[in-house]
XYZ file of C-alpha atoms in Angstrom:
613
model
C 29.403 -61.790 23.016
C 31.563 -61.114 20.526
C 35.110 -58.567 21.315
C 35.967 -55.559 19.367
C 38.915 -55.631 18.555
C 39.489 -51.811 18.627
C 37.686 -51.483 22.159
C 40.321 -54.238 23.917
C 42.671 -51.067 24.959
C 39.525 -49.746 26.473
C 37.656 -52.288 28.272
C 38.802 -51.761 31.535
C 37.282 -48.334 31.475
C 34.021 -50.052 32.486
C 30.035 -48.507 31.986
C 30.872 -44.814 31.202
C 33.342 -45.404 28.638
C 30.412 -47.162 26.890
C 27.935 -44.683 27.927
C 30.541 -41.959 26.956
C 30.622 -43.508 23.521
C 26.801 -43.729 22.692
C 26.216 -40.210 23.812
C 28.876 -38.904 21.557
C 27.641 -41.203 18.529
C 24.154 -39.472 19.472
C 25.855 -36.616 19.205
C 27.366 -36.754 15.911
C 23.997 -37.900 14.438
C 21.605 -35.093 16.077
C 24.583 -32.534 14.728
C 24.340 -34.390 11.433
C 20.862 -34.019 10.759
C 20.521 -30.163 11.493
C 23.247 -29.863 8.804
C 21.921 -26.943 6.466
C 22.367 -29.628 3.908
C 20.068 -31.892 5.723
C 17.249 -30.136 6.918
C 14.043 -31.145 6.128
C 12.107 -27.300 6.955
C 10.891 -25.930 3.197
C 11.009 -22.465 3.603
C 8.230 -20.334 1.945
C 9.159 -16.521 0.443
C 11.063 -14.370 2.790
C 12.186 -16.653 4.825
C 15.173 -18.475 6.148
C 16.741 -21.105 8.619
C 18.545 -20.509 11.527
C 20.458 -23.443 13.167
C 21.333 -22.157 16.942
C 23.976 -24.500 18.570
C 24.488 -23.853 22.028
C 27.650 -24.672 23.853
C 26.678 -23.546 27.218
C 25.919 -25.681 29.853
C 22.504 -23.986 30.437
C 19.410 -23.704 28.348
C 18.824 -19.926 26.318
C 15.698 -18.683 24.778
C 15.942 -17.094 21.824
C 14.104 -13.836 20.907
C 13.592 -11.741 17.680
C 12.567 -7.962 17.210
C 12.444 -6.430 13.638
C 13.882 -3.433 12.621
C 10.631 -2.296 11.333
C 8.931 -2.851 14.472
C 8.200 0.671 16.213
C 8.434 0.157 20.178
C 7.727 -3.644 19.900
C 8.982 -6.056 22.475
C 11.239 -8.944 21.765
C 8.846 -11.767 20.772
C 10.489 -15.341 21.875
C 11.105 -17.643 18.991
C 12.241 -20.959 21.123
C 14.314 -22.474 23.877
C 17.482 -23.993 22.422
C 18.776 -26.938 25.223
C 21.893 -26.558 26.626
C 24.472 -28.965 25.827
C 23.872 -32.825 27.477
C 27.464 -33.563 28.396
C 30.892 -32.329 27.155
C 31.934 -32.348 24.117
C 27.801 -32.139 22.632
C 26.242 -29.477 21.562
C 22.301 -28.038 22.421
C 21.081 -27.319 18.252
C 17.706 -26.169 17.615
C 16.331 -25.175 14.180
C 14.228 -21.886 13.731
C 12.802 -19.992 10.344
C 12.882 -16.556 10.414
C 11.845 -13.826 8.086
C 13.875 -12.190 5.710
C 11.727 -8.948 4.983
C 13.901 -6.649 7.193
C 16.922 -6.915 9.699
C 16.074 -8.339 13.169
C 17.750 -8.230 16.127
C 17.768 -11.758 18.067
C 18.238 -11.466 22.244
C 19.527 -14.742 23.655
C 18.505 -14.936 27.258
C 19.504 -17.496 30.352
C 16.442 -19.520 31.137
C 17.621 -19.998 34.729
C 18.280 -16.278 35.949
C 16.782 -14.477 32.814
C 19.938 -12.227 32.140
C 20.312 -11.367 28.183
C 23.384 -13.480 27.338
C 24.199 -11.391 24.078
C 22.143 -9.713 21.063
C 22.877 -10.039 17.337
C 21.717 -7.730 14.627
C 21.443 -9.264 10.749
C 19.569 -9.142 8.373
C 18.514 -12.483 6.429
C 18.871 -13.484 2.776
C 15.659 -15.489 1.320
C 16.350 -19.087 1.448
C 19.747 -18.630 3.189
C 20.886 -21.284 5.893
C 22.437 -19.534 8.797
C 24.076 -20.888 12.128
C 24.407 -18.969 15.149
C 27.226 -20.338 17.749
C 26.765 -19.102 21.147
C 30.233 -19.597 22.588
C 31.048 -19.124 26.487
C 34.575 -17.239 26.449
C 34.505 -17.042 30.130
C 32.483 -17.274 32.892
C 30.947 -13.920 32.523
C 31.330 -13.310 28.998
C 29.537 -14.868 26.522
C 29.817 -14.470 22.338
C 27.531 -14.912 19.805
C 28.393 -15.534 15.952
C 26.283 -15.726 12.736
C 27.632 -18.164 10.311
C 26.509 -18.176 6.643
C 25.795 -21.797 5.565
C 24.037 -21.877 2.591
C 23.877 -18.515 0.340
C 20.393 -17.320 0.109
C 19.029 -16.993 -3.007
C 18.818 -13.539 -5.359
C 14.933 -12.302 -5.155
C 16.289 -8.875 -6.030
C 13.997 -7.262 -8.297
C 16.784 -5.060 -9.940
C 18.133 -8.489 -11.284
C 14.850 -9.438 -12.878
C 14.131 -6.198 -14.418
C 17.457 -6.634 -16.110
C 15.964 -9.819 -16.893
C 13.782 -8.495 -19.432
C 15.673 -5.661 -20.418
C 15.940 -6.712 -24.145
C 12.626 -7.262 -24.626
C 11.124 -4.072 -23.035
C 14.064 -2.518 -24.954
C 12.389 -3.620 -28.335
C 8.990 -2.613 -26.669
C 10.019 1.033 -26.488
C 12.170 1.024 -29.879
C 8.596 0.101 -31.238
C 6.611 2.972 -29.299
C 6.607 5.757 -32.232
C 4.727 2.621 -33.950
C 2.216 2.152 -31.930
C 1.490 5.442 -31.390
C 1.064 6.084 -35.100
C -1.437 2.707 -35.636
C -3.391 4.289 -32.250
C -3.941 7.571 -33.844
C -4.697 6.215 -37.147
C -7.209 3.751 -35.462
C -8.979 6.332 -32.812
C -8.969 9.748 -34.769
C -12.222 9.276 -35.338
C -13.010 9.928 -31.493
C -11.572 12.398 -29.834
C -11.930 12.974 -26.205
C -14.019 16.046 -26.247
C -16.569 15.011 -24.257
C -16.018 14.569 -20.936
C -16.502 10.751 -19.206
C -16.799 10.691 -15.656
C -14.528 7.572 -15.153
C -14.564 7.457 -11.327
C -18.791 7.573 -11.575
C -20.221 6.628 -14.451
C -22.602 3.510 -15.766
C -21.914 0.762 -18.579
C -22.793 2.200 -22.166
C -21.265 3.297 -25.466
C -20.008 6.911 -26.133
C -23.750 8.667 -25.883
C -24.651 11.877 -27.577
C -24.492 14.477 -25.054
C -28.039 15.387 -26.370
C -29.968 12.520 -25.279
C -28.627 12.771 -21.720
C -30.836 15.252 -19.247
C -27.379 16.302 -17.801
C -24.664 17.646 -19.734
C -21.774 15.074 -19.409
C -19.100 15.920 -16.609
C -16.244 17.012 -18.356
C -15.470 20.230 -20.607
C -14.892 19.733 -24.220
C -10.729 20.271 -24.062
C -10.300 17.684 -21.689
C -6.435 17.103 -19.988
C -5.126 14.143 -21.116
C -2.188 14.658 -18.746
C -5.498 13.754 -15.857
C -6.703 10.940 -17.423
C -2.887 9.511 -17.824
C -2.361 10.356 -14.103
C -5.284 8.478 -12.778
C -4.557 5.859 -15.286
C -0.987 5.383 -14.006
C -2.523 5.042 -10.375
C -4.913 2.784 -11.661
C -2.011 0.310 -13.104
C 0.121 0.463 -10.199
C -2.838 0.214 -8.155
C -3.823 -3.228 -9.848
C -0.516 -4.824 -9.865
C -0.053 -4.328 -5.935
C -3.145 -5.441 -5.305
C -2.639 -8.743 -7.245
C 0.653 -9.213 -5.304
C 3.253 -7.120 -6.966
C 5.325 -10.568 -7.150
C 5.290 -10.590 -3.398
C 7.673 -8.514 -2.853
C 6.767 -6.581 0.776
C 7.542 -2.841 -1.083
C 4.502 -3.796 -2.758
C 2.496 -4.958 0.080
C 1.277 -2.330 2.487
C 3.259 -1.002 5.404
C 2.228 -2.408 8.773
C 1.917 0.569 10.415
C 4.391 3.793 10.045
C 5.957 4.739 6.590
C 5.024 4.405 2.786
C 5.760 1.505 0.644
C 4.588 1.293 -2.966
C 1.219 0.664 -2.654
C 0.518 3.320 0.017
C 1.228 5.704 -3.021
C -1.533 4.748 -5.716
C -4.991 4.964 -3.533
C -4.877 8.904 -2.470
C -3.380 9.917 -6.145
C -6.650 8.445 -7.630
C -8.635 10.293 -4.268
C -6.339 13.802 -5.765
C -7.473 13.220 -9.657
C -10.991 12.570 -8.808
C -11.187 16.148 -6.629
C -9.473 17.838 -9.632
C -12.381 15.957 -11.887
C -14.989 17.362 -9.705
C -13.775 20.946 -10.258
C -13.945 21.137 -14.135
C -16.926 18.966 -14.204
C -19.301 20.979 -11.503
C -17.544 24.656 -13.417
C -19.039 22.930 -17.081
C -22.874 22.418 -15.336
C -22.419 25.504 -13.677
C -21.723 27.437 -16.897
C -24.217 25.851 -18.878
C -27.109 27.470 -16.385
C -27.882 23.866 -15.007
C -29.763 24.225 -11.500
C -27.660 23.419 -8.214
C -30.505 21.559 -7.393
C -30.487 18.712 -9.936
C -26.168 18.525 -9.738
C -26.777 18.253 -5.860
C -29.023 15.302 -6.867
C -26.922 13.448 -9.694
C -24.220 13.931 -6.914
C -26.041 12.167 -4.307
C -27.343 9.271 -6.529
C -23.935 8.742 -7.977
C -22.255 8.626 -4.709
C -25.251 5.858 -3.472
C -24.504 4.096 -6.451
C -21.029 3.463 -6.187
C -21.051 3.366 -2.383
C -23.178 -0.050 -3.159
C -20.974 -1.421 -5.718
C -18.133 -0.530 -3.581
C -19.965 -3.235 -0.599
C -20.630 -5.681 -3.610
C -17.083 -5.805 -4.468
C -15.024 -6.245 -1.321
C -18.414 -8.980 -0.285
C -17.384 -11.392 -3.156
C -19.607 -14.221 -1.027
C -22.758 -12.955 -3.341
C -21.953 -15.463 -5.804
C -22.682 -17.957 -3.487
C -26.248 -16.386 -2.191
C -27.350 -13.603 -0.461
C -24.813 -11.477 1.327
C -25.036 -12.160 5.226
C -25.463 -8.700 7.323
C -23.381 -10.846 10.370
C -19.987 -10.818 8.095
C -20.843 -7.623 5.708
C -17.717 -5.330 5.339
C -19.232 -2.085 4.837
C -16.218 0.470 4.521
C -13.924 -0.024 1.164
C -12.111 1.805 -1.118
C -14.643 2.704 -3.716
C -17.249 3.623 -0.374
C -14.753 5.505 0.230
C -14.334 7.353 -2.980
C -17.917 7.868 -2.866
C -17.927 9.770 0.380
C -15.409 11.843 -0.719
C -16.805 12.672 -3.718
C -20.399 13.508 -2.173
C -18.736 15.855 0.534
C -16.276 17.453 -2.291
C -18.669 17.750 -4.444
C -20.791 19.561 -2.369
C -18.895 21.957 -0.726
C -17.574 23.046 -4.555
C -20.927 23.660 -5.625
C -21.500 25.764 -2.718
C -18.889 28.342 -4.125
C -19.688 27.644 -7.603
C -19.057 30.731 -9.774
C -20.625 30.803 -13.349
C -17.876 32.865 -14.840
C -14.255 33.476 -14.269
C -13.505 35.782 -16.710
C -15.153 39.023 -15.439
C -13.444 39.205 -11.758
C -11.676 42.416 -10.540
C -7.824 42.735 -11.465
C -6.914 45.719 -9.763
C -8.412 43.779 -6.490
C -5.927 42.828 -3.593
C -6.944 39.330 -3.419
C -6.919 38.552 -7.266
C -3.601 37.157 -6.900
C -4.895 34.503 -4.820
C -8.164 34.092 -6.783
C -7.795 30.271 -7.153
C -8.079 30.186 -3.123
C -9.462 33.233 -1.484
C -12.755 33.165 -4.083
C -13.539 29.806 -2.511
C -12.703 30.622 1.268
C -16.399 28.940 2.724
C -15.087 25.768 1.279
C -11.634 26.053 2.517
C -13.715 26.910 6.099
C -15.747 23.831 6.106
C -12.784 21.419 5.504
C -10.237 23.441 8.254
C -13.462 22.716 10.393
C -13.539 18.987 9.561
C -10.022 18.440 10.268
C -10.204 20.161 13.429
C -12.552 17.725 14.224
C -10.239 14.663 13.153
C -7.523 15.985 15.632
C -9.770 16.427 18.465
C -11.093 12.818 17.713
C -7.593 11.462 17.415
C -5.638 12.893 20.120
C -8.555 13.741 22.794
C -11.218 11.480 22.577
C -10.945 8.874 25.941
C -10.184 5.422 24.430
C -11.236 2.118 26.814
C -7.558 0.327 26.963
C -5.547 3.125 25.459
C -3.229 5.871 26.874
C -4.539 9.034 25.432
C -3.935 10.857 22.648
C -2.002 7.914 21.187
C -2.428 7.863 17.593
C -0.962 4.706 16.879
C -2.248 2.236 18.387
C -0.482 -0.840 18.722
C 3.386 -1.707 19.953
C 3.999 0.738 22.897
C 6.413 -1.911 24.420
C 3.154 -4.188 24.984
C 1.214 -1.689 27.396
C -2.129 -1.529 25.276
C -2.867 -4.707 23.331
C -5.868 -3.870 21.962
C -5.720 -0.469 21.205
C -5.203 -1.190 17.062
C -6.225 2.207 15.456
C -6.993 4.094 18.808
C -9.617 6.530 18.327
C -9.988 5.511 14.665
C -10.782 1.612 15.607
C -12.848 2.614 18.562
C -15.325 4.809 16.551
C -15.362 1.990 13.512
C -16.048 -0.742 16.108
C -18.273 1.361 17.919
C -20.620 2.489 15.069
C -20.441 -0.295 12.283
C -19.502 -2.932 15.062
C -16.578 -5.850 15.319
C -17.574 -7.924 12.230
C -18.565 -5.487 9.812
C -14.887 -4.219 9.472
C -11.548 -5.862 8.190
C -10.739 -8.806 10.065
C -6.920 -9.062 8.663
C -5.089 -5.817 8.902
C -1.371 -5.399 7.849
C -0.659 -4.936 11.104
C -1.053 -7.844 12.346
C 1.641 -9.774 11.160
C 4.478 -7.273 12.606
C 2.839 -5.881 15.427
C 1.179 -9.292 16.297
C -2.482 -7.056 16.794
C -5.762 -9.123 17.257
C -7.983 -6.660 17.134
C -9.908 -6.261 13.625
C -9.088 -2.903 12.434
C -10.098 -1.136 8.879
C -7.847 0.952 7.327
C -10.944 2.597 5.000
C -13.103 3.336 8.178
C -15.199 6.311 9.422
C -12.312 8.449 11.159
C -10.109 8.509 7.945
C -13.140 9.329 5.464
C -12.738 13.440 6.664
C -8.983 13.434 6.057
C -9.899 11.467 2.252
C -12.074 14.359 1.939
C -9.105 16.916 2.722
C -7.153 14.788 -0.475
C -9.965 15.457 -2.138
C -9.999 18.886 -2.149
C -6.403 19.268 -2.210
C -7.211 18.220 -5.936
C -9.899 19.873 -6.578
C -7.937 22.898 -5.645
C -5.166 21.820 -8.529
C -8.616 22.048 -10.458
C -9.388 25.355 -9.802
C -5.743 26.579 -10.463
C -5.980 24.826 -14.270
C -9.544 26.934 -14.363
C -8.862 30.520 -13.497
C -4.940 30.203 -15.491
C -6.501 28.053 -18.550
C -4.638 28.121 -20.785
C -1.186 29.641 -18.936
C 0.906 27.135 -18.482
C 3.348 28.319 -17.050
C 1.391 30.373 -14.323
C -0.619 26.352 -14.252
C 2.908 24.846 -13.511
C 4.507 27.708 -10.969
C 1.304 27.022 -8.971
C 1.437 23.457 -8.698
C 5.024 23.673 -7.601
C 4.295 25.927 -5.222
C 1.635 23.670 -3.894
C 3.796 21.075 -3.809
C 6.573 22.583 -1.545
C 4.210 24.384 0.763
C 2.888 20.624 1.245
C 6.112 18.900 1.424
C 7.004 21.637 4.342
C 3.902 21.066 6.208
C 4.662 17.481 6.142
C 8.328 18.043 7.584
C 7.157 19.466 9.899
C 4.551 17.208 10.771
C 6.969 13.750 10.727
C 10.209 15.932 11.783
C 11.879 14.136 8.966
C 11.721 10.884 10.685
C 9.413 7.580 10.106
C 8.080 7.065 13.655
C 9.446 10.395 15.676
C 7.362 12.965 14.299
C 4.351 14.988 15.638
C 2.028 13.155 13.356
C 3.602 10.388 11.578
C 2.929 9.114 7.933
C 0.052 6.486 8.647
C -1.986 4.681 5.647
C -4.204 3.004 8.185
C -4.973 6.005 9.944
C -5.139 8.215 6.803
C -2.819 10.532 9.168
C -2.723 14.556 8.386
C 0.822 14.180 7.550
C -0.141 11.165 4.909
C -2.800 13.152 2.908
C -0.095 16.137 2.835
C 2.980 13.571 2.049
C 1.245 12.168 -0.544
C -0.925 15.055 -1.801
C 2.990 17.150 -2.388
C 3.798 14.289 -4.660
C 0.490 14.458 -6.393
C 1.146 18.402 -7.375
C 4.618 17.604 -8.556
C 3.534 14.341 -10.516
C 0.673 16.235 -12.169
C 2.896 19.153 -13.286
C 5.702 16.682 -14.831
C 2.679 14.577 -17.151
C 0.969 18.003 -17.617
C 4.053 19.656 -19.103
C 5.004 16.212 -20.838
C 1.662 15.315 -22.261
C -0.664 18.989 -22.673
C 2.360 21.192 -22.900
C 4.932 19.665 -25.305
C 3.135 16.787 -26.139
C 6.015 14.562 -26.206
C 3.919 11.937 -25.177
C 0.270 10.152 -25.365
C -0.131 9.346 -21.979
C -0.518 5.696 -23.621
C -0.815 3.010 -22.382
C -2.239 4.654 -18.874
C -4.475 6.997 -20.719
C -6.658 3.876 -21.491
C -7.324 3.205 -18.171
C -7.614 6.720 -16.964
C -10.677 6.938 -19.352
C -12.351 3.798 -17.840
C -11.100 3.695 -14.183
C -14.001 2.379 -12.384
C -14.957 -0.594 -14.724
C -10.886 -1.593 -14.521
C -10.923 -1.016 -10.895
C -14.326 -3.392 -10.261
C -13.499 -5.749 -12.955
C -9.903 -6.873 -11.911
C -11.915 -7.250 -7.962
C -14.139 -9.564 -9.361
C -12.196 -11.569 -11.897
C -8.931 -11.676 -9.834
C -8.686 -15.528 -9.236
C -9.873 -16.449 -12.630
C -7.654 -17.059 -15.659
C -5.435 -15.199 -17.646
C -5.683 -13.281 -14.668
C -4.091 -16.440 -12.203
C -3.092 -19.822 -12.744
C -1.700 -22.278 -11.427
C 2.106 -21.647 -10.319
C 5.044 -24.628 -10.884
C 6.783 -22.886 -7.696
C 4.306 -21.241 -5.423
C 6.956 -19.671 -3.389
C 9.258 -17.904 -6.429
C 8.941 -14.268 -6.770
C 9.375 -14.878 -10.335
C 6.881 -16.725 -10.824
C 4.061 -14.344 -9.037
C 5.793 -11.252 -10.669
C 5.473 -13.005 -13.806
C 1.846 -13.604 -13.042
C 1.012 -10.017 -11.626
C 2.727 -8.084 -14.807
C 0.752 -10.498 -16.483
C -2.742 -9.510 -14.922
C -2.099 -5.971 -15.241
C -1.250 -5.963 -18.342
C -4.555 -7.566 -19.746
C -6.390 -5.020 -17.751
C -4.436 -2.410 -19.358
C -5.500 -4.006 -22.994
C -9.023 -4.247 -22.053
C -9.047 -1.053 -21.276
C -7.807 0.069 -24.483
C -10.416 -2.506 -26.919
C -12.893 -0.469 -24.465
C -11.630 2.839 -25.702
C -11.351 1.464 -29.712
C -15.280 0.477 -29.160
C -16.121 3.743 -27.631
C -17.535 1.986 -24.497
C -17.032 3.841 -20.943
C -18.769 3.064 -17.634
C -21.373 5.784 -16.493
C -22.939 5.937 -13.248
């Protein structure tokens, strides 16, 4: 066999200098291929690589918690081996996500004692190493090392992107404007069009319809641009908002972006109800035959709401094993039905001939209504009884949340709210994929448009029908309109202080979209008042503005709404993406989407054609 020269100094060393050798040449290769530079992992969207070399002896496991994780546990992420001989190092490769800060626990897999924690938080796409070092026999240290930069997703960066041209698309506004007004003077929007529940057909002649339409003849364009602007935002998070996970929903506690849009449209259709129930009450039409147009309405779109989110019809009839039956629009439509209802139970034909010299006509817009305000207190009595006192099988009581509690009740997603959906409508006829079940790691199906949250939609509901009522008995006074609404607005946003104490996940009754929490519907319903009364002095007051382009789909919110649930994975609405995993490229897509939704909506409103239940 043939000598190396270079190994003659070394040959009397014998077996483990040769053994020595091939373990370090091992080394340098397995060290050589978990180079951030030679990794073969492809990391998707908020994510990125960890490279963990161990220099201890021993073998660690390595644990992550998120920062947005309420009460979670640590949830182990891998074993990294301890180092073979000296001079090696144990390197194991991990992806984590890059949403939110974690916290990663490094434990000893032979006595289970944490060895150290590290808090970061993780750039998209960046490679990271983390060098667990033993500094003595006790002590052990733990360092994050930045490999590879991660890349820029920021969203600020690709708004400024665009900047120039949305800079010439508002220098060009005053010019649109002009061509719109010129094109559409010939209809004005005097007659009102029930957007939220109404049925496919041209602009009809109130005179050939047995019931007056819904709306009085100086309709608020400042409500149709509200529910319009929900509408948009609503459709763009629902087609992704460019995957970014402030316009996904939150997993449990806390408000994101889309947890905004869905009760805003809830508030605008309760302040709908109230002009369009005081028109048919004025015009002498019988209680009777509303309560019925009401009720068939609120079937009809209840329906079309199971249609929608059951998309399998267009392969054959729907299967009752699989069939989702709560949804958003069933959800509008028991809101409306209840709202509805309880308004037309306090109808008043006129408003002009009440008492002034009375004690409670300050107040009118409330204390005239008081059975209504009754019935609802009652109802959401009976949603905090359900939530905090009804016995749930595998959950502590009263808990309201559900799922984390340090592991103690795994299936317990929703609490009361999941028991009653799973006990009346059953396992399968709910949503399988809630957003908690990513963070939280829940396995329980759980639907965040169930039965429990339906009384406190109704509350939302009336909370806008009761900004209704205030633009009824001050028509015309703006600024008694406005004073109210503010007032509103910080009587709610007090309520909810106290309700959250100020806090995400501490309070009495925190902010919950799944749940549909108390302190949600009042969080949300003080930003509705304040919203309204900035478009209603901006639009109806001063009339600096349109409303356009949300106005459009204000006055057609139901066809938009069903039409961009049907059509959603059909082109120009999605095609096929170069890079499936760029945030560009799905923002791109989503602004896309919306915004052919948004010009639909306004050919719609050139042709005169609205959809009528």
């Amino acid at each position: 066999m043939p000598q190396l020269s270079w190994l003659k100094p070394f040959q009397g060393t014998g077996t483990y200098f040769r053994i020595t050798i091939w373990y370090s040449f091992l080394g340098f290769l397995l060290l050589f291929s978990s180079h951030p530079h030679h990794r073969s992992t492809v990391l998707k969207m908020d994510e990125a690589s960890l490279t963990v070399n161990n220099e201890l002896q021993s073998d660690i496991v390595l644990s992550w918690l998120s920062d947005h994780c309420f009460r979670c546990l640590f949830q182990p992420l891998g074993v990294v081996p301890g180092r073979p001989v000296p001079g090696m190092l144990g390197v194991a490769n991990f992806v984590l996500s890059s949403q939110h800060p974690l916290t990663l626990q490094l434990n000893s897999t032979k006595i289970n004692q944490e060895l150290c924690r590290v808090y970061f938080h993780f750039g998209e796409h960046g490679n990271y190493s983390l060098w667990v070092k033993n500094l003595t026999d006790s002590d052990v240290n733990c360092t994050v090392v930045v490999d590879g930069e991660p890349v820029n997703s920021n969203l600020q960066n690709k708004t400024v992107s665009v900047s120039p041209d949305w800079c010439t698309f508002i220098s060009r506004l005053d010019v649109v404007r002009n061509l719109i007004h010129s094109l559409g003077s010939t209809m004005e929007t005097d007659r009102l069009i029930n957007s939220e529940l109404g049925s496919p057909n041209r602009a009809i002649d109130s005179s050939t319809d047995c019931i007056p339409p819904l709306v009085p003849s100086n309709r608020l364009r400042s409500l149709d641009t509200f529910r319009g602007l929900s509408l948009v935002i609503m459709v763009f998070v629902n087609y992704g908002g460019g995957r970014y996970w402030f316009f996904k929903h939150e997993s449990w506690n806390g408000l994101t972006v889309a947890d905004l849009v869905f009760p805003w449209f809830v508030f605008i259709m309760g302040t709908s109800i109230a002009l369009a129930l005081n028109t048919l009450v004025r015009r002498g039409t019988p209680h009777c035959r509303i309560l019925h147009k009401v009720l068939w309405r609120s079937l009809q779109l209840f329906l079309l709401g199971v249609l929608v989110i059951n998309p399998s019809y267009c392969q054959g009839p729907l299967s009752w094993d699989t069939l989702r039956i709560p949804g958003v629009l069933q959800r509008l439509a028991f809101s409306y039905v209840v709202a509805a209802s309880l308004d037309l139970m306090v109808a008043r034909t006129r408003l002009d001939n009440l008492p002034t010299d009375a004690w409670w006509y300050p107040a009118r817009d409330v204390l005239l209504y008081w059975p209504a305000w009754f019935c609802v207190i009652v109802l959401e009595t009976i949603w905090l009884c359900l939530t905090f006192l009804l016995p749930v099988p595998g959950c502590h009581l009263g808990r309201k949340r559900g799922i984390g509690d340090f592991g103690l009740y795994p299936n317990c997603t929703g609490g009361a709210a999941g028991y009653i959906d799973r006990w009346l409508l059953g396992t399968h006829h709910i949503y399988q994929n809630p957003s908690s079940r990513v963070l939280y790691q829940t396995r329980m199906p759980y639907d965040p448009e169930g039965v429990l949250g339906s009384i406190n939609s109704v509350l939302m509901t009336f909370l806008g029908l009761q900004a209704g009522k205030i633009i009824l008995h001050y028509k015309d006074q703006h600024a008694k309109i406005m004073s109210r609404f503010a007032i509103w607005g910080f009587v709610l946003g007090i309520i909810s202080s106290i309700l959250t104490k100020c806090s995400k996940d501490h309070g009495f009754i925190p902010v919950n979209k799944n749940l549909w929490s108390l302190s949600y519907v009042t969080t949300l319903s003080c930003f509705a008042f304040v919203i309204l009364l900035i478009i209603y002095y901006i639009v109806d007051v001063k009339k600096w503005w349109s409303g356009s382009p949300f106005f459009y789909p204000g006055m057609n919110s139901i066809l938009i709404y069903v039409g961009h649930e049907v059509f959603e994975d059909y082109f120009p609405f999605k095609w096929k993406m170069s890079n499936s995993q760029s945030h560009t490229e799905h923002l791109a897509q989503n602004l896309v989407a919306t915004s052919f939704w948004v010009l639909i909506s306004y050919l719609l409103y050139r042709k005169k054609i609205f959809w009528k239940i």
